[in-house]
CSV table of C-alpha atoms and ligand atoms in Angstrom, one decimal:
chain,number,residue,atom,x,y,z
A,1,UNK,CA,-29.4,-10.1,-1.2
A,2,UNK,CA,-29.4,-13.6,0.8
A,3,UNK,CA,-26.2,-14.8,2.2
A,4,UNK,CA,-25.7,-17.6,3.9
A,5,UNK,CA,-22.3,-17.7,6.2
A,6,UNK,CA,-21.3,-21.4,6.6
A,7,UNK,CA,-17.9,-23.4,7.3
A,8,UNK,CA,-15.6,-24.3,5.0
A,9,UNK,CA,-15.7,-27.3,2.9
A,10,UNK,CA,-13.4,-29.4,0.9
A,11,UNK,CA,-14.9,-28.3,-2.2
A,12,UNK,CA,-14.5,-24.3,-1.4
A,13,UNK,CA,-10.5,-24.3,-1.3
A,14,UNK,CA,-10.3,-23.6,-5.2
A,15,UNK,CA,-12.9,-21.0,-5.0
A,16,UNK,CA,-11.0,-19.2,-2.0
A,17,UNK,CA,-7.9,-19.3,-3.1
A,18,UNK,CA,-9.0,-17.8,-6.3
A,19,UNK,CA,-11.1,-15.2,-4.6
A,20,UNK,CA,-8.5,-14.2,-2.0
A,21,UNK,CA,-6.0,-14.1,-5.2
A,22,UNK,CA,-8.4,-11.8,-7.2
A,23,UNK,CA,-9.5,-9.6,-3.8
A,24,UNK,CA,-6.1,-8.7,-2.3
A,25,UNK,CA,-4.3,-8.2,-6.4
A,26,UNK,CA,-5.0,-4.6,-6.5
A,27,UNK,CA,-4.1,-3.7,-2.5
A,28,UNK,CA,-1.1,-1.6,-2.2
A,29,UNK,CA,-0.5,-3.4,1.5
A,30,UNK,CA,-0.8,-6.8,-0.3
A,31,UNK,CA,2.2,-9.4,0.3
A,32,UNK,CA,0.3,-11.3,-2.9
A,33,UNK,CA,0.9,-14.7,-1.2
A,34,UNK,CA,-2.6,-14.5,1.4
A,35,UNK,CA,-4.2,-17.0,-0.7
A,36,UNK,CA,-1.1,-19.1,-0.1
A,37,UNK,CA,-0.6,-18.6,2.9
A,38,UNK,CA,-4.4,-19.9,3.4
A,39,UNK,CA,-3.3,-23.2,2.0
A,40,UNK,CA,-0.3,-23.2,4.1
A,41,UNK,CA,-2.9,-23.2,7.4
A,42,UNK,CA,-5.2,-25.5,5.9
A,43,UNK,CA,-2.6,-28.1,4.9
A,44,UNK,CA,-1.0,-27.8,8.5
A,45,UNK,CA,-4.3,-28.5,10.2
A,46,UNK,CA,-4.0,-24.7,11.4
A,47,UNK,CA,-6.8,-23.2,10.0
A,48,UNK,CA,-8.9,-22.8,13.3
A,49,UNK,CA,-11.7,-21.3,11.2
A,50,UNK,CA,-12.8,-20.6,8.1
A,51,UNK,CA,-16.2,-19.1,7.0
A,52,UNK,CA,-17.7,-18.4,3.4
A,53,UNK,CA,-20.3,-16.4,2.4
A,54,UNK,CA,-22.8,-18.1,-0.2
A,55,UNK,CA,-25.1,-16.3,-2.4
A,56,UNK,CA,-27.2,-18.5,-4.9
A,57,UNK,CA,-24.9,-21.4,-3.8
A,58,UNK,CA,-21.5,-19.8,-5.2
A,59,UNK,CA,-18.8,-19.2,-2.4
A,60,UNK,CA,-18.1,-15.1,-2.7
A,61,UNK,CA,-16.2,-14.5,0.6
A,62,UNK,CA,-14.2,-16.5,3.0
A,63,UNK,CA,-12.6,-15.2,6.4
A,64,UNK,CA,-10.2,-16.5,8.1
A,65,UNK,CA,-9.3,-17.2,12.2
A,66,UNK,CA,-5.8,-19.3,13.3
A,67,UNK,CA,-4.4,-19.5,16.8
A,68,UNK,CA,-2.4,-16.9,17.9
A,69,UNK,CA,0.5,-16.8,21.0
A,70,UNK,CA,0.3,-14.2,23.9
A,71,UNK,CA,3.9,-13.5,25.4
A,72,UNK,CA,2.7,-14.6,28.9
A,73,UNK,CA,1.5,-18.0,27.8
A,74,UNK,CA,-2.2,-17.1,28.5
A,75,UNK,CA,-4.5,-19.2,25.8
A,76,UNK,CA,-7.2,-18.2,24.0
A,77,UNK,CA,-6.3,-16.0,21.3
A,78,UNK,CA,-6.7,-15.7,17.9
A,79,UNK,CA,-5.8,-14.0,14.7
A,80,UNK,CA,-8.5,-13.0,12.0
A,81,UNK,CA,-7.5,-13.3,8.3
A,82,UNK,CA,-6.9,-13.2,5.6
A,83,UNK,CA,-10.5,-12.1,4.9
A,84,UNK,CA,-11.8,-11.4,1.0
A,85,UNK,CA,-14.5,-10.5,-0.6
A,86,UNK,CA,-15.3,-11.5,-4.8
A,87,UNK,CA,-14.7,-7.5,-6.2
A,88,UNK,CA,-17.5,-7.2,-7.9
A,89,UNK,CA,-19.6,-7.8,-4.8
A,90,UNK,CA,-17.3,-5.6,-2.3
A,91,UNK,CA,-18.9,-3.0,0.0
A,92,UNK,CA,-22.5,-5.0,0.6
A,93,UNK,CA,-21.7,-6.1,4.4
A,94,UNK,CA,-20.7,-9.4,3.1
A,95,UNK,CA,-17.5,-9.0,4.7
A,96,UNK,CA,-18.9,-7.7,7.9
A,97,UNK,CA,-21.3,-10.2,8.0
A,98,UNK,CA,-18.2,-12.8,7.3
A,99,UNK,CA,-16.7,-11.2,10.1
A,100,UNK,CA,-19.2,-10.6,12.6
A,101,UNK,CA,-19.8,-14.2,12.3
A,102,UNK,CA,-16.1,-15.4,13.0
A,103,UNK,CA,-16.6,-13.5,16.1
A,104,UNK,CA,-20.0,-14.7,17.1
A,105,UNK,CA,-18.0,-18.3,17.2
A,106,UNK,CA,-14.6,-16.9,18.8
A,107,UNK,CA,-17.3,-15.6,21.9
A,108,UNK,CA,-18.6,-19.5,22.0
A,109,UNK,CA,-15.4,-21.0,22.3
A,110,UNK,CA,-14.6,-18.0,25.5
A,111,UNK,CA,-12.0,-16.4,23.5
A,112,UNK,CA,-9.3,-14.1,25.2
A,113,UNK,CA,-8.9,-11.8,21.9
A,114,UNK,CA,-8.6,-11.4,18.8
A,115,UNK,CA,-5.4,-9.7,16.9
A,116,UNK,CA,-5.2,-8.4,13.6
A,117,UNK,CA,-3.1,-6.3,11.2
A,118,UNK,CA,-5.8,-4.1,8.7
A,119,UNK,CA,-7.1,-0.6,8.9
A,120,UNK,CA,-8.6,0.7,12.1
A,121,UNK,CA,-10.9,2.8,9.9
A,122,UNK,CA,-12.8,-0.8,9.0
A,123,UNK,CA,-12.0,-2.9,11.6
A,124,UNK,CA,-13.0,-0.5,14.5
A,125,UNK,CA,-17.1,-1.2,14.0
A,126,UNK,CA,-16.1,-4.7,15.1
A,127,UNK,CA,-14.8,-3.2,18.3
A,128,UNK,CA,-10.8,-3.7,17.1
A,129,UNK,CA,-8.8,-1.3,18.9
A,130,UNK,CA,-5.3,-0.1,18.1
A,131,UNK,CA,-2.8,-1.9,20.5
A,132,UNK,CA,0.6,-0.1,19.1
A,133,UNK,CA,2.5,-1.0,22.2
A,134,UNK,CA,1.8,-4.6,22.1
A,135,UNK,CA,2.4,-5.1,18.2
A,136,UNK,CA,4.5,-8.3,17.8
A,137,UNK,CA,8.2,-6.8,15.9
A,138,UNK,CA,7.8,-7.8,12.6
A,139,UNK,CA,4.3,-6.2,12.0
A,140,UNK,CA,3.3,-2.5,11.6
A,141,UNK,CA,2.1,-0.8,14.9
A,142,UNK,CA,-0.1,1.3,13.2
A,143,UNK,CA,-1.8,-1.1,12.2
A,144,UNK,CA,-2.0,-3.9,14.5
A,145,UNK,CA,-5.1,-4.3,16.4
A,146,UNK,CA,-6.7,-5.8,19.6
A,147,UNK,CA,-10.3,-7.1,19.9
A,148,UNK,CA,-10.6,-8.1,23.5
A,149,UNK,CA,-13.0,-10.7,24.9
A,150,UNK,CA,-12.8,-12.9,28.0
A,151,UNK,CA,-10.1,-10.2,29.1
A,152,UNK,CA,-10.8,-6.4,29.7
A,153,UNK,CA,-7.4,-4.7,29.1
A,154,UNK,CA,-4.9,-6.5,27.2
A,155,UNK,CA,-1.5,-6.1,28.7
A,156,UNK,CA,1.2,-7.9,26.8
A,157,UNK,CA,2.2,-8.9,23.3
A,158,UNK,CA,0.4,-11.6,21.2
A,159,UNK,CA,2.2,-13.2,18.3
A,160,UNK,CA,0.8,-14.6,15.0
A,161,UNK,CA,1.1,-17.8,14.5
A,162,UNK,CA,4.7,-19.1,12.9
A,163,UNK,CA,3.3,-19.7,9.7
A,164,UNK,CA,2.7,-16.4,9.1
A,165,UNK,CA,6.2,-16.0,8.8
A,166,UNK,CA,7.4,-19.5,7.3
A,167,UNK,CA,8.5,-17.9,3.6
A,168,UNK,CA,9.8,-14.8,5.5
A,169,UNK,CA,12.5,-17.5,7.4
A,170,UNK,CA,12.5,-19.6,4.7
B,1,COA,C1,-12.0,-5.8,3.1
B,1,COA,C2,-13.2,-6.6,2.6
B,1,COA,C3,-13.1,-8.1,3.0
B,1,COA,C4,-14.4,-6.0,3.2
B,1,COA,O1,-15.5,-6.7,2.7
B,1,COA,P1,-16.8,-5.9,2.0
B,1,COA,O2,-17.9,-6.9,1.9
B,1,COA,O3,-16.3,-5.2,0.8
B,1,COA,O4,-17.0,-4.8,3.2
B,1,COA,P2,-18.3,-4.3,3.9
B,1,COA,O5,-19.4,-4.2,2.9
B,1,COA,O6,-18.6,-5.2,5.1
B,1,COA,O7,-17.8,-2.9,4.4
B,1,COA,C5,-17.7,-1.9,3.4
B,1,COA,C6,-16.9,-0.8,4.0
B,1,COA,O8,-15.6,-1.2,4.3
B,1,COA,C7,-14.7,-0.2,3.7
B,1,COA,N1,-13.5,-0.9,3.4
B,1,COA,C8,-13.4,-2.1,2.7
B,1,COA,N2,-12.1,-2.4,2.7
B,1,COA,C9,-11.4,-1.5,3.3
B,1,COA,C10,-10.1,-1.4,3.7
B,1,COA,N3,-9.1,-2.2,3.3
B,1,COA,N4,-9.7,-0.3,4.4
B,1,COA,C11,-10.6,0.6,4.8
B,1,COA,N5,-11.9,0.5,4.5
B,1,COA,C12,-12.3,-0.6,3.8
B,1,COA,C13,-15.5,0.3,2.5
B,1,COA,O9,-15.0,1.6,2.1
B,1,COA,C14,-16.9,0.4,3.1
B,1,COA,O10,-17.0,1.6,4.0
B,1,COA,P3,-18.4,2.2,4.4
B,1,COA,O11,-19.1,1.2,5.3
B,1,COA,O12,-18.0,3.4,5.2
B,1,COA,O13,-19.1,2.5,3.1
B,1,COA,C15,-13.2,-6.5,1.0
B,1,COA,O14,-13.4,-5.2,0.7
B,1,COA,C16,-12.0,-7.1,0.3
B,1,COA,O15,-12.0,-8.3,0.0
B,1,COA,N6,-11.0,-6.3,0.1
B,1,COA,C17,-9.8,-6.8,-0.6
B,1,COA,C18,-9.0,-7.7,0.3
B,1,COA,C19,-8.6,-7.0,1.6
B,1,COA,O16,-8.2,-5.8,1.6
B,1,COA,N7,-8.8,-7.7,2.7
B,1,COA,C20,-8.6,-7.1,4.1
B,1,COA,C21,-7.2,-6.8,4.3
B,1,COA,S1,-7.0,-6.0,5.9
């Protein structure tokens, strides 16, 4: 199966929000507003980057990457997803391809690190490690996970970006 990872364009936002709506519907960790809260970034010129995966020129995957806030000031960091794949197409690398991509990019632009909240049981072929001790407060230790990059040992906490919490504060 051919896929071609590419950046987001105008025309894709539909098809991601619908994909992201129809991926995430059935997850038992699912807040049911990540296609929302795509739209949020994108509309706040936050998204830092998105990537879909084409097959036969229809859009069935998108990751996402926005800025994310270490509590020492140090730049560089980022924050992968949400990240969704069509259902019926799940479990065929597109996602790790997706993903592996975003990263390929985050090394160009000397990226610190890369945060996340998922499972370590997938996230830890990318390298993600679990960072309990540094897990921002409103997130789930358990899950939260560090992929460093420019540094070796990350050593204090790193915040998602506000808008991950905008309906949260209301
Ligand atoms: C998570 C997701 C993007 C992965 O994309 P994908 O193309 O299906 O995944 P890949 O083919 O790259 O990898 C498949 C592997 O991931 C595992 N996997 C997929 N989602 C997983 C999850 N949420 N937790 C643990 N393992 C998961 C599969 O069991 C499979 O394992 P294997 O390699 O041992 O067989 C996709 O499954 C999806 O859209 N899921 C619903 C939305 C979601 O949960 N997003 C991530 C939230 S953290």
């Amino acid at each position: 199966m051919e896929i071609l990872i590419r950046g987001e364009k105008p025309a894709d936002e539909a098809v991601i929000h619908d994909i992201t709506a129809r991926a995430f519907a059935p997850m038992p960790y699912s807040d049911g507003d990540e296609q929302q809260l795509i739209d949020r970034f994108r509309n706040a010129g936050a998204l830092e980057l998105s990537l879909v995966a084409e097959q036969d020129g229809a859009v069935v995957g998108q990751v996402t990457f926005t800025r994310a806030f270490a509590a020492d000031g140090s730049t560089g960091w980022y924050a992968l997803g949400p990240v969704a794949v069509e259902p019926e197409l799940q479990s065929q690398r597109i996602g790790q391809q997706l993903i592996e991509a975003g990263l390929a990019e985050l090394r160009n632009r000397e990226a610190a690190g890369c945060i996340l909240v998922g499972n370590p049981e997938y996230y830890q072929r990318f390298g993600f490690q679990g960072f309990p001790e540094l897990c921002p407060d409103r997130q789930p230790a358990d899950y939260f996970q560090i992929l460093p990059l420019g540094v070796a040992e990350p050593d204090v906490v790193i915040e998602f970006h506000p808008l991950f919490y905008a309906e949260d504060d209301g």
